[in-house]
Amino acid sequence: MYEENEMNFGLPDFMQAGFSLDSTDELGWPDMNVPNKLGLVQAIHRKTSIQRLCLIKPKHELPPNTGPKEVRSLVRQLTKCDHANVLYLHEALEDQSHLYFMYEQYSCVTLQSVLETQWNQEDIVQIARECAAATAFAASLNLLHLSWTLDHVLIPASRLKNPLLCKVFGFGLMGVIINDTSNSDHLCWAPECIERFHHVGPNGFLQKVE
């Protein structure tokens, strides 16, 4: 295990990459489930003004067996997961105490938040097809999903009455970046995750099934 002040995963430095976290208030989010439940925050490049959705993970909260090799391997796989229905990871950065996963900017709401919208059967079938396409593509890269909650299916904020091109967030994070199962999210694990991992001990951590 690394001590927190010694952790170095060989990723580009967050500040040197030119990004800053954006202090956008609640009015800047079409759906507060995106920051509150998915943990995504806004980041902006200081020179180019390019925006990203950023997942921040404290290094001391990483699973016990996660080291630089595992993180860099995950980042390589995630940057290959370039599919229309997957929220795309552009790069991963770090500083002394945190990892920053820089996803594409996407003005969206979660499927959970718009369940009461009057969609027709064709719209619902299309969303199901797009989620299946995202899952199949990620599986071809051996990327598992964190948890299949409705919050992980992102709908364009501009197409609420006629959903088009949804994106799925969360592929590849389980077991490498996140394995805390102390909340109820594990009830929504995808079947392939249940097959490869099992719940061990009272501390709510996962152990990979060899």
Coordinates of C-alpha atoms in Angstrom, one line a residue:
M1 CA 0.0 0.0 0.0
Y2 CA 1.1 3.5 -0.7
E3 CA 1.0 6.3 1.9
E4 CA -1.2 9.1 0.8
N5 CA 1.6 11.6 0.4
E6 CA 3.7 9.1 -1.7
M7 CA 1.0 8.0 -4.2
N8 CA 2.0 8.6 -7.8
F9 CA 0.1 6.8 -10.5
G10 CA 2.1 8.1 -13.5
L11 CA -0.8 10.3 -14.8
P12 CA -0.6 13.9 -16.0
D13 CA -0.8 16.5 -13.2
F14 CA -4.3 18.1 -12.9
M15 CA -3.1 21.7 -12.5
Q16 CA -0.4 21.4 -15.2
A17 CA -3.0 20.0 -17.6
G18 CA -4.7 23.4 -17.3
F19 CA -8.0 22.5 -15.7
S20 CA -9.8 24.0 -12.8
L21 CA -12.9 22.8 -11.0
D22 CA -15.9 25.0 -11.9
S23 CA -17.9 26.4 -9.0
T24 CA -21.1 26.4 -11.1
D25 CA -24.1 26.7 -8.7
E26 CA -27.2 24.5 -8.7
L27 CA -28.8 26.5 -11.5
G28 CA -26.0 25.3 -13.9
W29 CA -27.2 21.6 -13.6
P30 CA -30.2 20.4 -15.6
D31 CA -30.5 17.6 -13.0
M32 CA -28.8 17.7 -9.6
N33 CA -28.8 13.9 -9.6
V34 CA -25.7 14.1 -11.8
P35 CA -23.5 15.7 -9.2
N36 CA -25.2 14.4 -6.1
K37 CA -25.7 10.8 -7.0
L38 CA -23.0 10.2 -9.7
G39 CA -20.4 12.4 -8.2
L40 CA -19.6 14.3 -11.4
V41 CA -18.5 17.9 -11.2
Q42 CA -17.8 20.5 -13.8
A43 CA -14.2 21.2 -14.8
I44 CA -13.0 23.9 -17.3
H45 CA -9.7 24.4 -19.1
R46 CA -8.3 27.7 -18.1
K47 CA -6.9 28.6 -21.6
T48 CA -9.3 26.9 -24.1
S49 CA -12.5 27.0 -21.9
I50 CA -13.1 23.3 -22.9
Q51 CA -15.5 21.8 -20.3
R52 CA -15.5 18.3 -18.9
L53 CA -17.5 16.3 -16.5
C54 CA -15.0 15.2 -13.8
L55 CA -15.2 12.3 -11.4
I56 CA -12.9 12.9 -8.5
K57 CA -11.6 10.0 -6.4
P58 CA -9.5 10.5 -3.3
K59 CA -6.5 8.2 -3.5
H60 CA -6.9 7.0 0.1
E61 CA -10.3 5.7 -0.7
L62 CA -9.1 3.4 -3.5
P63 CA -9.6 -0.4 -3.0
P64 CA -6.7 -1.9 -1.1
N65 CA -5.1 -3.7 -4.0
T66 CA -5.3 -0.9 -6.5
G67 CA -2.0 0.5 -7.6
P68 CA -0.5 2.5 -10.5
K69 CA -0.6 -0.5 -12.9
E70 CA -4.3 -1.2 -12.3
V71 CA -5.3 2.5 -12.7
R72 CA -3.3 3.0 -15.9
S73 CA -4.7 -0.2 -17.3
L74 CA -8.2 0.9 -16.6
V75 CA -7.6 4.3 -18.1
R76 CA -6.3 2.7 -21.3
Q77 CA -9.4 0.6 -21.6
L78 CA -11.8 3.4 -20.8
T79 CA -10.3 5.7 -23.5
K80 CA -10.9 2.8 -26.0
C81 CA -14.6 2.7 -25.0
D82 CA -15.6 5.3 -27.6
H83 CA -19.2 4.6 -28.4
A84 CA -22.2 6.8 -29.1
N85 CA -24.0 5.5 -26.1
V86 CA -21.2 5.6 -23.5
L87 CA -20.1 8.7 -21.7
Y88 CA -16.6 9.0 -23.0
L89 CA -13.5 9.3 -20.9
H90 CA -11.0 11.7 -22.5
E91 CA -8.2 11.3 -20.0
A92 CA -7.3 10.8 -16.3
L93 CA -5.3 13.2 -14.3
E94 CA -4.0 13.3 -10.7
D95 CA -2.5 15.5 -8.0
Q96 CA -1.0 14.5 -4.7
S97 CA -4.2 13.2 -3.1
H98 CA -6.8 12.7 -5.9
L99 CA -7.5 11.1 -9.2
Y100 CA -9.5 13.0 -11.8
F101 CA -11.4 11.2 -14.5
M102 CA -12.2 13.7 -17.3
Y103 CA -15.4 12.7 -19.2
E104 CA -16.9 14.5 -22.1
Q105 CA -19.1 17.5 -21.3
Y106 CA -22.8 16.4 -21.6
S107 CA -25.8 18.5 -20.7
C108 CA -28.1 15.8 -19.4
V109 CA -30.6 14.5 -16.9
T110 CA -30.8 11.0 -15.4
L111 CA -33.4 8.6 -16.5
Q112 CA -34.5 8.4 -12.9
S113 CA -35.4 12.0 -12.8
V114 CA -37.7 11.9 -15.9
L115 CA -39.6 8.8 -15.3
E116 CA -42.9 10.7 -15.3
T117 CA -42.3 12.2 -18.7
Q118 CA -44.8 10.9 -21.2
W119 CA -42.7 8.9 -23.6
N120 CA -44.2 6.5 -26.1
Q121 CA -43.3 2.9 -26.5
E122 CA -40.9 3.6 -29.4
D123 CA -38.9 6.0 -27.2
I124 CA -38.6 3.5 -24.4
V125 CA -37.6 0.7 -26.7
Q126 CA -34.9 3.0 -28.3
I127 CA -33.5 3.8 -24.8
A128 CA -33.3 0.0 -24.1
R129 CA -31.6 -0.6 -27.4
E130 CA -29.0 2.1 -26.8
C131 CA -28.2 0.8 -23.2
A132 CA -27.8 -2.7 -24.7
A133 CA -25.5 -1.3 -27.4
A134 CA -23.4 0.5 -24.8
T135 CA -23.2 -2.6 -22.6
A136 CA -22.2 -4.9 -25.5
F137 CA -19.4 -2.5 -26.7
A138 CA -18.0 -2.1 -23.1
A139 CA -18.1 -5.9 -22.7
S140 CA -16.1 -6.3 -25.8
L141 CA -13.3 -4.4 -24.0
N142 CA -13.8 -6.4 -20.8
L143 CA -15.3 -3.4 -19.0
L144 CA -17.9 -4.1 -16.3
H145 CA -20.5 -1.6 -15.1
L146 CA -20.5 -0.2 -11.6
S147 CA -24.3 -0.5 -11.0
W148 CA -27.3 -0.5 -13.2
T149 CA -29.4 2.2 -11.6
L150 CA -31.6 4.6 -13.6
D151 CA -29.3 7.4 -12.6
H152 CA -26.5 6.0 -14.7
V153 CA -28.5 6.4 -17.9
L154 CA -28.1 10.0 -19.0
I155 CA -30.7 11.7 -21.3
P156 CA -29.9 14.8 -23.3
A157 CA -31.4 17.8 -21.5
S158 CA -32.6 19.2 -24.8
R159 CA -34.5 16.1 -25.8
L160 CA -36.7 15.3 -22.8
K161 CA -39.9 15.0 -24.8
N162 CA -38.3 12.9 -27.5
P163 CA -35.2 11.2 -26.0
L164 CA -32.4 10.6 -28.4
L165 CA -28.9 9.2 -28.0
C166 CA -28.7 8.4 -24.3
K167 CA -25.3 7.7 -22.7
V168 CA -24.4 5.3 -19.9
F169 CA -22.0 6.4 -17.2
G170 CA -20.0 4.1 -14.9
F171 CA -18.3 1.4 -17.0
G172 CA -15.0 0.0 -15.7
L173 CA -14.9 1.6 -12.2
M174 CA -16.0 -1.3 -10.1
G175 CA -13.2 -3.2 -8.4
V176 CA -10.5 -0.7 -9.5
I177 CA -11.6 2.7 -8.5
I178 CA -14.7 1.9 -6.4
N179 CA -15.6 -1.2 -4.4
D180 CA -17.5 0.3 -1.4
T181 CA -20.7 -1.7 -1.1
S182 CA -21.9 -0.2 2.1
N183 CA -24.9 1.4 0.4
S184 CA -27.7 -0.2 -1.5
D185 CA -26.2 0.3 -5.0
H186 CA -24.9 -3.3 -5.0
L187 CA -28.6 -4.4 -5.4
C188 CA -28.3 -3.0 -8.9
W189 CA -25.1 -4.8 -10.0
A190 CA -25.1 -6.1 -13.5
P191 CA -25.1 -10.0 -13.7
E192 CA -21.5 -10.0 -15.1
C193 CA -20.4 -8.2 -11.9
I194 CA -22.1 -10.7 -9.6
E195 CA -20.3 -13.5 -11.5
R196 CA -16.8 -12.0 -11.1
F197 CA -17.0 -10.5 -7.6
H198 CA -18.4 -11.6 -4.3
H199 CA -19.1 -9.7 -1.1
V200 CA -16.7 -10.4 1.7
G201 CA -16.6 -9.3 5.4
P202 CA -18.5 -6.6 7.3
N203 CA -16.4 -3.8 5.8
G204 CA -18.4 -3.7 2.6
F205 CA -15.5 -4.4 0.2
L206 CA -15.3 -6.7 -2.8
Q207 CA -12.9 -9.4 -3.6
K208 CA -12.3 -10.6 -7.1
V209 CA -13.3 -14.2 -7.8
E210 CA -10.3 -15.9 -9.5

